[in-house]
mmCIF file of C-alpha atoms in Angstrom:
data_model
loop_
_atom_site.group_PDB
_atom_site.id
_atom_site.type_symbol
_atom_site.label_atom_id
_atom_site.label_comp_id
_atom_site.label_asym_id
_atom_site.label_seq_id
_atom_site.Cartn_x
_atom_site.Cartn_y
_atom_site.Cartn_z
ATOM 1 C CA MET A 1 -54.048 -54.270 77.293
ATOM 2 C CA VAL A 2 -57.161 -55.912 78.144
ATOM 3 C CA ALA A 3 -56.951 -59.449 78.782
ATOM 4 C CA ARG A 4 -54.283 -59.666 77.672
ATOM 5 C CA ARG A 5 -47.700 -72.114 84.718
ATOM 6 C CA ARG A 6 -43.899 -79.111 84.383
ATOM 7 C CA MET A 7 -44.874 -82.535 84.722
ATOM 8 C CA MET A 8 -42.637 -85.619 84.801
ATOM 9 C CA VAL A 9 -42.423 -87.712 81.665
ATOM 10 C CA SER A 10 -40.743 -90.947 80.772
ATOM 11 C CA THR A 11 -36.963 -90.715 80.109
ATOM 12 C CA GLY A 12 -37.667 -91.480 76.280
ATOM 13 C CA LEU A 13 -40.033 -88.652 75.890
ATOM 14 C CA ALA A 14 -37.538 -86.306 77.773
ATOM 15 C CA ALA A 15 -34.806 -87.475 75.288
ATOM 16 C CA LEU A 16 -37.070 -86.853 72.336
ATOM 17 C CA VAL A 17 -37.915 -83.238 73.198
ATOM 18 C CA LEU A 18 -34.322 -82.345 74.350
ATOM 19 C CA ALA A 19 -33.168 -82.988 70.686
ATOM 20 C CA GLY A 20 -35.858 -80.705 69.237
ATOM 21 C CA GLY A 21 -34.040 -77.517 70.810
ATOM 22 C CA ALA A 22 -30.962 -77.885 68.540
ATOM 23 C CA VAL A 23 -33.000 -77.727 65.401
ATOM 24 C CA VAL A 24 -33.393 -74.320 63.874
ATOM 25 C CA GLY A 25 -34.454 -72.528 60.574
ATOM 26 C CA CYS A 26 -32.416 -70.716 58.033
ATOM 27 C CA GLY A 27 -29.704 -68.414 58.968
ATOM 28 C CA THR A 28 -26.669 -68.792 61.242
ATOM 29 C CA SER A 29 -26.233 -69.606 64.870
ATOM 30 C CA GLY A 30 -24.052 -67.573 67.164
ATOM 31 C CA ASN A 31 -21.367 -70.200 66.748
ATOM 32 C CA GLY A 32 -21.532 -70.191 63.094
ATOM 33 C CA GLN A 33 -23.440 -73.335 62.544
ATOM 34 C CA SER A 34 -26.102 -73.121 59.821
ATOM 35 C CA ALA A 35 -29.727 -74.098 60.506
ATOM 36 C CA SER A 36 -29.669 -76.981 58.258
ATOM 37 C CA GLN A 37 -26.422 -78.295 59.863
ATOM 38 C CA ALA A 38 -28.178 -78.124 63.443
ATOM 39 C CA ALA A 39 -31.076 -79.888 62.210
ATOM 40 C CA SER A 40 -29.115 -82.458 60.311
ATOM 41 C CA SER A 41 -26.815 -83.459 63.398
ATOM 42 C CA SER A 42 -29.906 -83.460 65.712
ATOM 43 C CA ALA A 43 -31.951 -85.669 63.415
ATOM 44 C CA LYS A 44 -29.469 -88.277 63.423
ATOM 45 C CA GLY A 45 -30.369 -89.080 67.102
ATOM 46 C CA GLU A 46 -34.069 -88.612 66.798
ATOM 47 C CA ALA A 47 -34.808 -90.290 63.479
ATOM 48 C CA SER A 48 -36.257 -93.451 65.194
ATOM 49 C CA ALA A 49 -37.497 -91.639 68.354
ATOM 50 C CA ILE A 50 -40.233 -89.517 66.895
ATOM 51 C CA PRO A 51 -42.668 -91.350 64.296
ATOM 52 C CA LYS A 52 -42.425 -90.225 60.747
ATOM 53 C CA GLY A 53 -45.154 -89.183 58.502
ATOM 54 C CA GLN A 54 -47.075 -87.082 61.133
ATOM 55 C CA THR A 55 -48.698 -83.897 60.291
ATOM 56 C CA ILE A 56 -48.384 -81.019 62.943
ATOM 57 C CA THR A 57 -50.415 -77.744 62.584
ATOM 58 C CA VAL A 58 -49.146 -74.568 64.061
ATOM 59 C CA TRP A 59 -51.269 -71.630 64.686
ATOM 60 C CA SER A 60 -49.201 -68.444 64.704
ATOM 61 C CA TRP A 61 -50.336 -65.071 66.381
ATOM 62 C CA GLN A 62 -47.068 -63.585 65.105
ATOM 63 C CA THR A 63 -46.836 -62.327 61.490
ATOM 64 C CA GLY A 64 -44.526 -60.406 59.327
ATOM 65 C CA PRO A 65 -40.858 -61.422 58.993
ATOM 66 C CA GLU A 66 -41.163 -63.360 62.196
ATOM 67 C CA LEU A 67 -43.846 -65.560 60.742
ATOM 68 C CA GLN A 68 -41.670 -66.357 57.709
ATOM 69 C CA ASP A 69 -38.848 -67.305 60.286
ATOM 70 C CA VAL A 70 -41.428 -69.466 61.984
ATOM 71 C CA LYS A 71 -42.119 -71.209 58.630
ATOM 72 C CA GLN A 72 -38.545 -71.712 57.621
ATOM 73 C CA ILE A 73 -37.754 -73.209 61.035
ATOM 74 C CA ALA A 74 -40.853 -75.491 61.002
ATOM 75 C CA ALA A 75 -39.959 -76.700 57.337
ATOM 76 C CA GLN A 76 -36.462 -77.412 58.415
ATOM 77 C CA TRP A 77 -37.612 -79.392 61.466
ATOM 78 C CA ALA A 78 -40.088 -81.346 59.247
ATOM 79 C CA LYS A 79 -37.458 -82.072 56.798
ATOM 80 C CA ALA A 80 -35.172 -83.379 59.497
ATOM 81 C CA HIS A 81 -37.809 -85.429 61.165
ATOM 82 C CA GLY A 82 -39.704 -86.850 58.131
ATOM 83 C CA ASP A 83 -42.933 -84.949 59.154
ATOM 84 C CA LYS A 84 -45.090 -82.289 57.554
ATOM 85 C CA VAL A 85 -45.580 -78.994 59.586
ATOM 86 C CA ILE A 86 -48.478 -76.618 58.348
ATOM 87 C CA VAL A 87 -48.201 -73.119 59.913
ATOM 88 C CA VAL A 88 -51.277 -70.884 59.707
ATOM 89 C CA ASP A 89 -51.267 -67.352 60.264
ATOM 90 C CA GLN A 90 -54.014 -66.367 62.989
ATOM 91 C CA SER A 91 -52.715 -62.622 63.585
ATOM 92 C CA SER A 92 -55.620 -61.043 61.944
ATOM 93 C CA ASN A 93 -58.217 -63.405 62.933
ATOM 94 C CA PRO A 94 -61.223 -61.132 64.167
ATOM 95 C CA LYS A 95 -61.860 -63.538 67.251
ATOM 96 C CA GLY A 96 -58.187 -62.876 68.407
ATOM 97 C CA PHE A 97 -56.754 -65.328 70.993
ATOM 98 C CA GLN A 98 -60.078 -66.710 72.121
ATOM 99 C CA PHE A 99 -60.394 -68.436 68.695
ATOM 100 C CA TYR A 100 -57.966 -70.974 69.901
ATOM 101 C CA ALA A 101 -59.826 -71.738 72.970
ATOM 102 C CA THR A 102 -63.013 -72.132 70.963
ATOM 103 C CA ALA A 103 -61.624 -74.379 68.632
ATOM 104 C CA ALA A 104 -59.687 -76.395 71.278
ATOM 105 C CA ARG A 105 -62.789 -76.859 73.152
ATOM 106 C CA THR A 106 -64.443 -78.552 70.169
ATOM 107 C CA GLY A 107 -61.279 -80.726 69.143
ATOM 108 C CA LYS A 108 -60.621 -78.586 66.043
ATOM 109 C CA GLY A 109 -57.685 -76.627 67.566
ATOM 110 C CA PRO A 110 -54.077 -76.986 66.292
ATOM 111 C CA ASP A 111 -51.428 -79.024 67.674
ATOM 112 C CA VAL A 112 -48.847 -76.143 68.562
ATOM 113 C CA VAL A 113 -49.773 -72.497 69.231
ATOM 114 C CA PHE A 114 -46.822 -69.917 68.785
ATOM 115 C CA GLY A 115 -47.041 -66.133 69.734
ATOM 116 C CA MET A 116 -49.315 -66.387 72.469
ATOM 117 C CA PRO A 117 -49.180 -63.599 75.191
ATOM 118 C CA HIS A 118 -48.454 -65.244 78.615
ATOM 119 C CA ASP A 119 -51.527 -63.595 80.246
ATOM 120 C CA ASN A 120 -53.754 -66.075 78.525
ATOM 121 C CA ASN A 121 -52.130 -68.987 80.003
ATOM 122 C CA GLY A 122 -54.364 -68.952 83.357
ATOM 123 C CA VAL A 123 -57.652 -69.184 81.448
ATOM 124 C CA PHE A 124 -56.412 -71.685 78.949
ATOM 125 C CA ALA A 125 -54.773 -74.049 81.305
ATOM 126 C CA GLU A 126 -57.541 -74.184 83.891
ATOM 127 C CA GLU A 127 -59.779 -75.173 80.926
ATOM 128 C CA GLY A 128 -57.456 -78.098 80.266
ATOM 129 C CA LEU A 129 -56.552 -76.620 76.899
ATOM 130 C CA MET A 130 -52.774 -76.491 77.325
ATOM 131 C CA SER A 131 -50.378 -79.373 78.034
ATOM 132 C CA PRO A 132 -48.060 -78.635 81.044
ATOM 133 C CA VAL A 133 -44.589 -78.502 79.724
ATOM 134 C CA PRO A 134 -42.904 -81.932 80.057
ATOM 135 C CA ALA A 135 -39.682 -82.166 82.170
ATOM 136 C CA GLY A 136 -36.745 -81.586 80.205
ATOM 137 C CA VAL A 137 -38.040 -79.349 77.592
ATOM 138 C CA ILE A 138 -37.297 -76.080 79.103
ATOM 139 C CA ASN A 139 -34.132 -75.307 81.043
ATOM 140 C CA THR A 140 -35.455 -72.547 83.542
ATOM 141 C CA SER A 141 -31.899 -71.311 84.586
ATOM 142 C CA LEU A 142 -31.418 -69.969 80.974
ATOM 143 C CA TYR A 143 -34.058 -67.302 81.750
ATOM 144 C CA ALA A 144 -34.707 -64.657 84.222
ATOM 145 C CA PRO A 145 -36.742 -65.662 87.060
ATOM 146 C CA ASN A 146 -39.628 -63.226 86.239
ATOM 147 C CA THR A 147 -39.810 -64.657 82.694
ATOM 148 C CA ILE A 148 -40.442 -68.167 84.329
ATOM 149 C CA ASP A 149 -42.777 -66.783 86.858
ATOM 150 C CA ALA A 150 -44.762 -65.408 83.943
ATOM 151 C CA VAL A 151 -45.376 -68.771 82.094
ATOM 152 C CA LYS A 152 -46.521 -70.615 85.374
ATOM 153 C CA VAL A 153 -49.986 -71.277 86.473
ATOM 154 C CA ASN A 154 -50.209 -72.276 90.196
ATOM 155 C CA GLY A 155 -46.687 -73.326 90.039
ATOM 156 C CA THR A 156 -46.816 -75.386 86.895
ATOM 157 C CA ILE A 157 -44.983 -74.297 83.552
ATOM 158 C CA TYR A 158 -47.468 -74.402 80.667
ATOM 159 C CA SER A 159 -45.587 -72.518 77.783
ATOM 160 C CA VAL A 160 -42.171 -71.907 76.470
ATOM 161 C CA PRO A 161 -41.038 -68.214 76.419
ATOM 162 C CA VAL A 162 -40.096 -66.908 72.939
ATOM 163 C CA SER A 163 -39.734 -63.158 73.304
ATOM 164 C CA VAL A 164 -40.572 -60.440 76.085
ATOM 165 C CA GLN A 165 -42.008 -57.091 76.215
ATOM 166 C CA VAL A 166 -41.707 -54.228 78.586
ATOM 167 C CA ALA A 167 -42.242 -50.510 78.493
ATOM 168 C CA ALA A 168 -39.517 -47.721 79.390
ATOM 169 C CA VAL A 169 -38.903 -44.224 78.765
ATOM 170 C CA TYR A 170 -38.157 -42.648 75.239
ATOM 171 C CA TYR A 171 -36.413 -39.459 75.398
ATOM 172 C CA ASN A 172 -35.872 -36.879 72.677
ATOM 173 C CA LYS A 173 -31.931 -36.182 72.595
ATOM 174 C CA LYS A 174 -32.604 -32.683 71.335
ATOM 175 C CA LEU A 175 -34.490 -31.858 74.504
ATOM 176 C CA VAL A 176 -33.126 -34.113 77.095
ATOM 177 C CA PRO A 177 -29.429 -34.894 76.182
ATOM 178 C CA GLN A 178 -28.891 -37.039 79.282
ATOM 179 C CA PRO A 179 -31.379 -39.577 80.463
ATOM 180 C CA PRO A 180 -32.494 -38.877 84.157
ATOM 181 C CA THR A 181 -31.911 -41.565 86.526
ATOM 182 C CA THR A 182 -33.280 -40.110 89.604
ATOM 183 C CA TRP A 183 -36.669 -38.686 90.194
ATOM 184 C CA ALA A 184 -35.445 -35.225 90.918
ATOM 185 C CA GLN A 185 -33.756 -35.032 87.487
ATOM 186 C CA PHE A 186 -36.795 -36.758 85.783
ATOM 187 C CA ALA A 187 -39.155 -34.166 87.309
ATOM 188 C CA LYS A 188 -36.821 -31.121 86.325
ATOM 189 C CA ASP A 189 -36.537 -32.417 82.659
ATOM 190 C CA ALA A 190 -40.368 -33.235 82.527
ATOM 191 C CA THR A 191 -41.110 -29.743 83.719
ATOM 192 C CA ALA A 192 -38.821 -28.243 81.321
ATOM 193 C CA HIS A 193 -39.380 -30.382 78.281
ATOM 194 C CA GLY A 194 -42.667 -32.361 78.652
ATOM 195 C CA PHE A 195 -43.488 -35.828 79.740
ATOM 196 C CA MET A 196 -46.591 -37.880 78.702
ATOM 197 C CA TYR A 197 -47.898 -41.426 78.641
ATOM 198 C CA ASP A 198 -51.077 -43.401 78.668
ATOM 199 C CA GLN A 199 -51.923 -42.437 81.991
ATOM 200 C CA ALA A 200 -55.259 -44.082 82.727
ATOM 201 C CA ASN A 201 -53.899 -47.352 81.497
ATOM 202 C CA LEU A 202 -52.936 -49.772 84.278
ATOM 203 C CA TYR A 203 -50.441 -51.475 82.097
ATOM 204 C CA PHE A 204 -48.326 -48.417 82.342
ATOM 205 C CA ASP A 205 -49.318 -47.350 85.665
ATOM 206 C CA TYR A 206 -48.149 -50.526 87.290
ATOM 207 C CA ALA A 207 -44.561 -49.177 86.914
ATOM 208 C CA LEU A 208 -45.434 -46.799 89.759
ATOM 209 C CA ILE A 209 -47.947 -48.984 91.752
ATOM 210 C CA GLY A 210 -45.675 -51.898 92.187
ATOM 211 C CA GLY A 211 -42.693 -49.506 92.823
ATOM 212 C CA TYR A 212 -44.415 -48.108 95.837
ATOM 213 C CA GLY A 213 -45.163 -51.704 96.962
ATOM 214 C CA GLY A 214 -48.595 -52.167 95.699
ATOM 215 C CA TYR A 215 -49.883 -55.111 93.750
ATOM 216 C CA VAL A 216 -52.559 -56.625 91.816
ATOM 217 C CA PHE A 217 -52.935 -60.099 93.370
ATOM 218 C CA LYS A 218 -50.723 -61.431 96.176
ATOM 219 C CA ASP A 219 -47.989 -63.844 94.912
ATOM 220 C CA THR A 220 -47.434 -66.559 97.522
ATOM 221 C CA ASN A 221 -44.890 -69.070 96.310
ATOM 222 C CA GLY A 222 -45.754 -68.715 92.931
ATOM 223 C CA THR A 223 -49.662 -68.742 93.391
ATOM 224 C CA LEU A 224 -51.537 -65.478 92.574
ATOM 225 C CA ASP A 225 -54.252 -65.140 95.331
ATOM 226 C CA PRO A 226 -57.344 -63.408 93.638
ATOM 227 C CA ASN A 227 -58.832 -62.803 97.086
ATOM 228 C CA ASN A 228 -55.790 -60.708 98.026
ATOM 229 C CA ILE A 229 -55.865 -57.579 95.833
ATOM 230 C CA GLY A 230 -53.316 -54.793 96.694
ATOM 231 C CA LEU A 231 -54.560 -51.984 94.685
ATOM 232 C CA ASP A 232 -55.775 -49.994 97.697
ATOM 233 C CA THR A 233 -52.550 -50.580 99.779
ATOM 234 C CA PRO A 234 -50.760 -47.404 101.115
ATOM 235 C CA GLY A 235 -48.087 -47.932 98.481
ATOM 236 C CA ALA A 236 -50.868 -47.998 95.699
ATOM 237 C CA VAL A 237 -52.242 -44.921 97.133
ATOM 238 C CA GLN A 238 -48.898 -43.061 97.165
ATOM 239 C CA ALA A 239 -48.556 -44.096 93.360
ATOM 240 C CA TYR A 240 -52.126 -42.817 92.581
ATOM 241 C CA THR A 241 -50.990 -39.560 94.325
ATOM 242 C CA LEU A 242 -48.009 -39.273 92.270
ATOM 243 C CA MET A 243 -50.185 -39.937 89.168
ATOM 244 C CA ARG A 244 -52.610 -37.198 90.156
ATOM 245 C CA ASP A 245 -49.666 -34.672 90.819
ATOM 246 C CA MET A 246 -48.412 -35.250 87.290
ATOM 247 C CA VAL A 247 -51.648 -33.693 86.205
ATOM 248 C CA ALA A 248 -52.471 -31.179 89.113
ATOM 249 C CA LYS A 249 -49.145 -30.195 90.688
ATOM 250 C CA TYR A 250 -46.715 -30.605 87.776
ATOM 251 C CA HIS A 251 -49.042 -30.064 84.709
ATOM 252 C CA TRP A 252 -47.148 -32.420 82.612
ATOM 253 C CA MET A 253 -50.605 -33.814 81.398
ATOM 254 C CA THR A 254 -54.359 -33.178 81.439
ATOM 255 C CA PRO A 255 -56.860 -35.800 82.496
ATOM 256 C CA SER A 256 -57.722 -36.259 78.782
ATOM 257 C CA THR A 257 -54.145 -37.274 77.766
ATOM 258 C CA ASN A 258 -54.147 -40.766 76.343
ATOM 259 C CA GLY A 259 -51.782 -43.034 74.591
ATOM 260 C CA SER A 260 -52.470 -41.592 71.061
ATOM 261 C CA ILE A 261 -52.017 -37.912 72.269
ATOM 262 C CA ALA A 262 -48.948 -38.739 74.208
ATOM 263 C CA LYS A 263 -47.227 -40.638 71.194
ATOM 264 C CA ALA A 264 -48.306 -37.853 68.685
ATOM 265 C CA GLU A 265 -46.615 -35.126 70.883
ATOM 266 C CA PHE A 266 -43.620 -37.111 71.138
ATOM 267 C CA LEU A 267 -43.454 -37.768 67.168
ATOM 268 C CA ALA A 268 -43.847 -34.111 66.649
ATOM 269 C CA GLY A 269 -40.814 -33.348 68.935
ATOM 270 C CA LYS A 270 -43.065 -31.356 71.161
ATOM 271 C CA ILE A 271 -42.368 -33.150 74.454
ATOM 272 C CA GLY A 272 -39.018 -34.526 75.905
ATOM 273 C CA MET A 273 -40.098 -37.902 77.305
ATOM 274 C CA TYR A 274 -42.739 -40.604 76.775
ATOM 275 C CA VAL A 275 -43.354 -44.026 78.033
ATOM 276 C CA SER A 276 -44.013 -46.906 75.723
ATOM 277 C CA GLY A 277 -42.649 -50.236 74.550
ATOM 278 C CA PRO A 278 -40.355 -51.334 71.611
ATOM 279 C CA TRP A 279 -43.477 -51.677 69.478
ATOM 280 C CA ASP A 280 -43.175 -47.774 68.958
ATOM 281 C CA THR A 281 -39.589 -47.691 67.981
ATOM 282 C CA ALA A 282 -40.145 -48.004 64.165
ATOM 283 C CA ASP A 283 -42.724 -45.141 64.213
ATOM 284 C CA ILE A 284 -40.279 -42.830 66.202
ATOM 285 C CA GLU A 285 -37.296 -43.729 63.742
ATOM 286 C CA LYS A 286 -39.565 -42.684 60.866
ATOM 287 C CA ALA A 287 -40.474 -39.489 62.478
ATOM 288 C CA LYS A 288 -36.715 -38.683 62.421
ATOM 289 C CA ILE A 289 -36.580 -38.029 66.136
ATOM 290 C CA ASP A 290 -33.085 -38.381 67.658
ATOM 291 C CA PHE A 291 -34.062 -40.527 70.511
ATOM 292 C CA GLY A 292 -32.806 -42.610 73.204
ATOM 293 C CA VAL A 293 -34.553 -45.191 75.526
ATOM 294 C CA THR A 294 -33.742 -45.567 79.259
ATOM 295 C CA PRO A 295 -35.314 -47.394 82.221
ATOM 296 C CA TRP A 296 -37.679 -45.557 84.445
ATOM 297 C CA PRO A 297 -35.900 -43.506 86.965
ATOM 298 C CA THR A 298 -35.828 -44.279 90.581
ATOM 299 C CA LEU A 299 -39.019 -42.973 92.178
ATOM 300 C CA PRO A 300 -39.542 -40.509 94.819
ATOM 301 C CA ASN A 301 -39.231 -43.120 97.501
ATOM 302 C CA GLY A 302 -35.871 -44.170 95.999
ATOM 303 C CA LYS A 303 -37.143 -47.600 94.694
ATOM 304 C CA HIS A 304 -37.113 -48.835 91.182
ATOM 305 C CA ALA A 305 -40.153 -48.597 88.970
ATOM 306 C CA THR A 306 -41.750 -52.127 88.277
ATOM 307 C CA PRO A 307 -43.460 -52.110 84.760
ATOM 308 C CA PHE A 308 -45.394 -55.061 83.608
ATOM 309 C CA LEU A 309 -43.637 -57.719 81.917
ATOM 310 C CA GLY A 310 -45.187 -59.454 78.988
ATOM 311 C CA VAL A 311 -43.839 -62.717 77.583
ATOM 312 C CA ILE A 312 -44.758 -64.121 74.095
ATOM 313 C CA THR A 313 -45.011 -67.797 74.388
ATOM 314 C CA ALA A 314 -45.244 -71.135 72.422
ATOM 315 C CA PHE A 315 -47.385 -74.088 74.004
ATOM 316 C CA VAL A 316 -48.942 -77.527 73.093
ATOM 317 C CA ASN A 317 -52.677 -78.366 72.686
ATOM 318 C CA LYS A 318 -53.509 -80.858 75.409
ATOM 319 C CA GLU A 319 -55.622 -82.934 72.959
ATOM 320 C CA SER A 320 -52.919 -83.028 70.367
ATOM 321 C CA LYS A 321 -52.068 -86.657 69.411
ATOM 322 C CA THR A 322 -48.477 -85.896 68.485
ATOM 323 C CA GLN A 323 -47.341 -84.526 71.849
ATOM 324 C CA ALA A 324 -43.452 -85.829 71.495
ATOM 325 C CA ALA A 325 -43.124 -84.160 68.111
ATOM 326 C CA ASP A 326 -45.006 -80.936 69.137
ATOM 327 C CA TRP A 327 -42.630 -80.433 72.018
ATOM 328 C CA SER A 328 -39.581 -81.119 69.890
ATOM 329 C CA LEU A 329 -40.962 -78.461 67.431
ATOM 330 C CA VAL A 330 -41.730 -76.046 70.308
ATOM 331 C CA GLN A 331 -37.947 -76.528 71.176
ATOM 332 C CA ALA A 332 -36.939 -75.640 67.668
ATOM 333 C CA LEU A 333 -38.952 -72.604 67.425
ATOM 334 C CA THR A 334 -38.033 -71.272 70.774
ATOM 335 C CA SER A 335 -34.266 -72.076 70.684
ATOM 336 C CA ALA A 336 -31.462 -69.481 70.766
ATOM 337 C CA GLN A 337 -30.899 -69.700 67.165
ATOM 338 C CA ALA A 338 -34.556 -69.055 66.614
ATOM 339 C CA GLN A 339 -34.861 -66.122 68.957
ATOM 340 C CA GLU A 340 -31.665 -64.529 67.388
ATOM 341 C CA MET A 341 -33.499 -64.810 64.114
ATOM 342 C CA TYR A 342 -36.610 -63.199 65.577
ATOM 343 C CA PHE A 343 -34.585 -60.325 66.974
ATOM 344 C CA ARG A 344 -32.601 -59.894 63.662
ATOM 345 C CA ASP A 345 -35.758 -59.742 61.488
ATOM 346 C CA SER A 346 -38.610 -58.462 63.673
ATOM 347 C CA GLN A 347 -36.746 -56.646 66.552
ATOM 348 C CA GLN A 348 -38.648 -59.091 69.136
ATOM 349 C CA ILE A 349 -36.674 -58.885 72.598
ATOM 350 C CA PRO A 350 -35.413 -62.528 73.089
ATOM 351 C CA ALA A 351 -36.482 -64.632 76.130
ATOM 352 C CA LEU A 352 -33.119 -66.312 76.620
ATOM 353 C CA LEU A 353 -30.706 -64.510 78.896
ATOM 354 C CA SER A 354 -27.756 -65.717 76.486
ATOM 355 C CA VAL A 355 -29.457 -63.960 73.427
ATOM 356 C CA GLN A 356 -30.317 -60.908 75.498
ATOM 357 C CA LYS A 357 -26.471 -60.697 76.358
ATOM 358 C CA SER A 358 -25.476 -61.269 72.706
ATOM 359 C CA ALA A 359 -23.747 -58.701 70.568
ATOM 360 C CA PRO A 360 -26.603 -57.947 68.201
ATOM 361 C CA VAL A 361 -28.875 -56.976 71.254
ATOM 362 C CA GLN A 362 -26.259 -55.185 73.245
ATOM 363 C CA SER A 363 -24.911 -53.107 70.431
ATOM 364 C CA SER A 364 -28.179 -51.511 70.150
ATOM 365 C CA PRO A 365 -28.593 -48.698 72.584
ATOM 366 C CA THR A 366 -32.445 -48.963 72.184
ATOM 367 C CA PHE A 367 -32.818 -52.686 73.118
ATOM 368 C CA LYS A 368 -30.091 -52.578 75.653
ATOM 369 C CA ALA A 369 -32.196 -50.155 77.535
ATOM 370 C CA PHE A 370 -35.321 -52.449 77.372
ATOM 371 C CA VAL A 371 -33.252 -55.516 78.445
ATOM 372 C CA GLU A 372 -32.021 -53.411 81.460
ATOM 373 C CA GLN A 373 -35.724 -52.236 82.266
ATOM 374 C CA LEU A 374 -36.550 -56.013 82.318
ATOM 375 C CA ARG A 375 -34.567 -56.536 85.544
ATOM 376 C CA TYR A 376 -37.345 -54.836 87.686
ATOM 377 C CA ALA A 377 -40.357 -55.888 85.524
ATOM 378 C CA VAL A 378 -43.176 -57.815 87.321
ATOM 379 C CA PRO A 379 -45.145 -60.526 85.316
ATOM 380 C CA MET A 380 -48.478 -59.328 84.177
ATOM 381 C CA PRO A 381 -51.037 -61.705 86.225
ATOM 382 C CA ASN A 382 -52.203 -64.410 84.096
ATOM 383 C CA ILE A 383 -55.075 -65.879 86.180
ATOM 384 C CA PRO A 384 -58.625 -65.547 84.772
ATOM 385 C CA GLN A 385 -59.571 -63.002 87.217
ATOM 386 C CA MET A 386 -57.130 -60.426 85.820
ATOM 387 C CA GLN A 387 -60.067 -59.681 83.254
ATOM 388 C CA ALA A 388 -61.965 -58.011 86.203
ATOM 389 C CA VAL A 389 -58.924 -55.641 86.853
ATOM 390 C CA TRP A 390 -58.748 -54.460 83.341
ATOM 391 C CA GLN A 391 -62.623 -53.862 83.283
ATOM 392 C CA ALA A 392 -62.358 -51.952 86.573
ATOM 393 C CA MET A 393 -59.333 -49.579 85.605
ATOM 394 C CA SER A 394 -61.508 -46.956 84.541
ATOM 395 C CA ILE A 395 -61.195 -45.626 88.075
ATOM 396 C CA LEU A 396 -57.769 -44.439 87.239
ATOM 397 C CA GLN A 397 -59.266 -41.800 84.956
ATOM 398 C CA ASN A 398 -61.322 -40.489 87.979
ATOM 399 C CA ILE A 399 -58.224 -40.372 90.264
ATOM 400 C CA ILE A 400 -56.111 -38.679 87.743
ATOM 401 C CA GLY A 401 -58.874 -35.988 87.206
ATOM 402 C CA GLY A 402 -59.459 -35.334 90.689
ATOM 403 C CA LYS A 403 -63.078 -36.695 90.926
ATOM 404 C CA VAL A 404 -62.144 -38.983 93.642
ATOM 405 C CA SER A 405 -59.113 -39.095 96.057
ATOM 406 C CA PRO A 406 -56.364 -41.344 95.571
ATOM 407 C CA GLU A 407 -57.564 -43.221 98.827
ATOM 408 C CA GLN A 408 -61.271 -43.516 97.930
ATOM 409 C CA GLY A 409 -60.144 -44.323 94.192
ATOM 410 C CA GLY A 410 -58.058 -47.193 95.478
ATOM 411 C CA LYS A 411 -60.930 -48.393 97.572
ATOM 412 C CA ASP A 412 -63.215 -48.347 94.544
ATOM 413 C CA PHE A 413 -60.846 -50.022 92.255
ATOM 414 C CA VAL A 414 -60.579 -53.083 94.606
ATOM 415 C CA GLN A 415 -64.388 -53.145 95.158
ATOM 416 C CA ASN A 416 -64.906 -52.971 91.429
ATOM 417 C CA VAL A 417 -62.409 -55.749 90.739
ATOM 418 C CA GLN A 418 -64.242 -57.891 93.600
ATOM 419 C CA LYS A 419 -67.451 -57.326 91.916
ATOM 420 C CA GLY A 420 -66.147 -58.235 88.640
ATOM 421 C CA ILE A 421 -64.665 -61.518 89.862
ATOM 422 C CA MET A 422 -67.994 -62.420 91.498
ATOM 423 C CA ALA A 423 -69.687 -61.780 88.027
ATOM 424 C CA GLN A 424 -67.250 -64.081 86.674
ATOM 425 C CA GLY A 425 -68.171 -66.838 88.936
ATOM 426 C CA SER A 426 -64.506 -67.499 89.720
#
């Protein structure tokens, strides 16, 4: 998981972009209105507002069925507005997300980016590669507060949420018929039937660290302070102690247990529980495991675990010359109808609360559980200094293996992060 936040605009522009959210692609919305009907009705009020004949380029880091949905929505939007949209699949670009930054710096970037994880926002926004989201484009009350926090940089919203990701507990119903909700029951089930996860990975460990009161960077009124690192607090040390106990006391794992081993053991039916995200659901289904998903149990301190929240987003290049049209298109690509399509076709957890509460999501025990876990999720830090944290997390392996104490490991972790930040020059 290595690397890997509103500004006022004229009333006219706000009116332009508001209309875009009603435009969707092929398929039917929750109220039975087709995409073409929605596009047609919204286009009537927009036809003279957004110039016709423009060409908008979208780079997508989502692929497969979701990419096809994006292309359909974009084509319908273009038809309704008299513009042209070119959607380019960047999901296999060997340079990854940084390819956007490189291109944008030289004026060769796209107008719109779709499918970008929110933890890239900080770097791109601070470099001036993203337009702040104009007033009227996003209604923050339609999302969970933690989702909105994720797309802010220093209190300003820079991207629009498309879907969300979080890790929870998969369990084998044959071995663990009832999912544990308390730590006592969880420990009993894990000891009897096995439990594994990618333990030396901060992405998964933060569920414990945050649950015990630790933190990565202190959040002060929406601003993350890279000078206030909470990975050596008493709470963080308690979490490290629990992680070490999973190996030395409970013997659920060995220091060499990684994500691949944990997943393989679960797919083989050898362990009762495994922590991962919705991306593993398809493989577990293929393995014909009778499984369920449940939020983390309450921790030994009685608090809820706090896994990292990831948000997949859409945003506009600050240098784009078609800003009004860009934001209208972004609204179409992130609308409720669009998110319904992404869930239906690609099992992407919707970012909008209304779609999370919809029948298709709630009728799936698997995704209903992931949505429940979102309540306690904490946005993965998105400031540039987070890169130093990912680079320093190798200390977790030493803590788990008993090479350093949890207390010393916490101190080393923070010191290494501080050194990394200094090396970044940030």
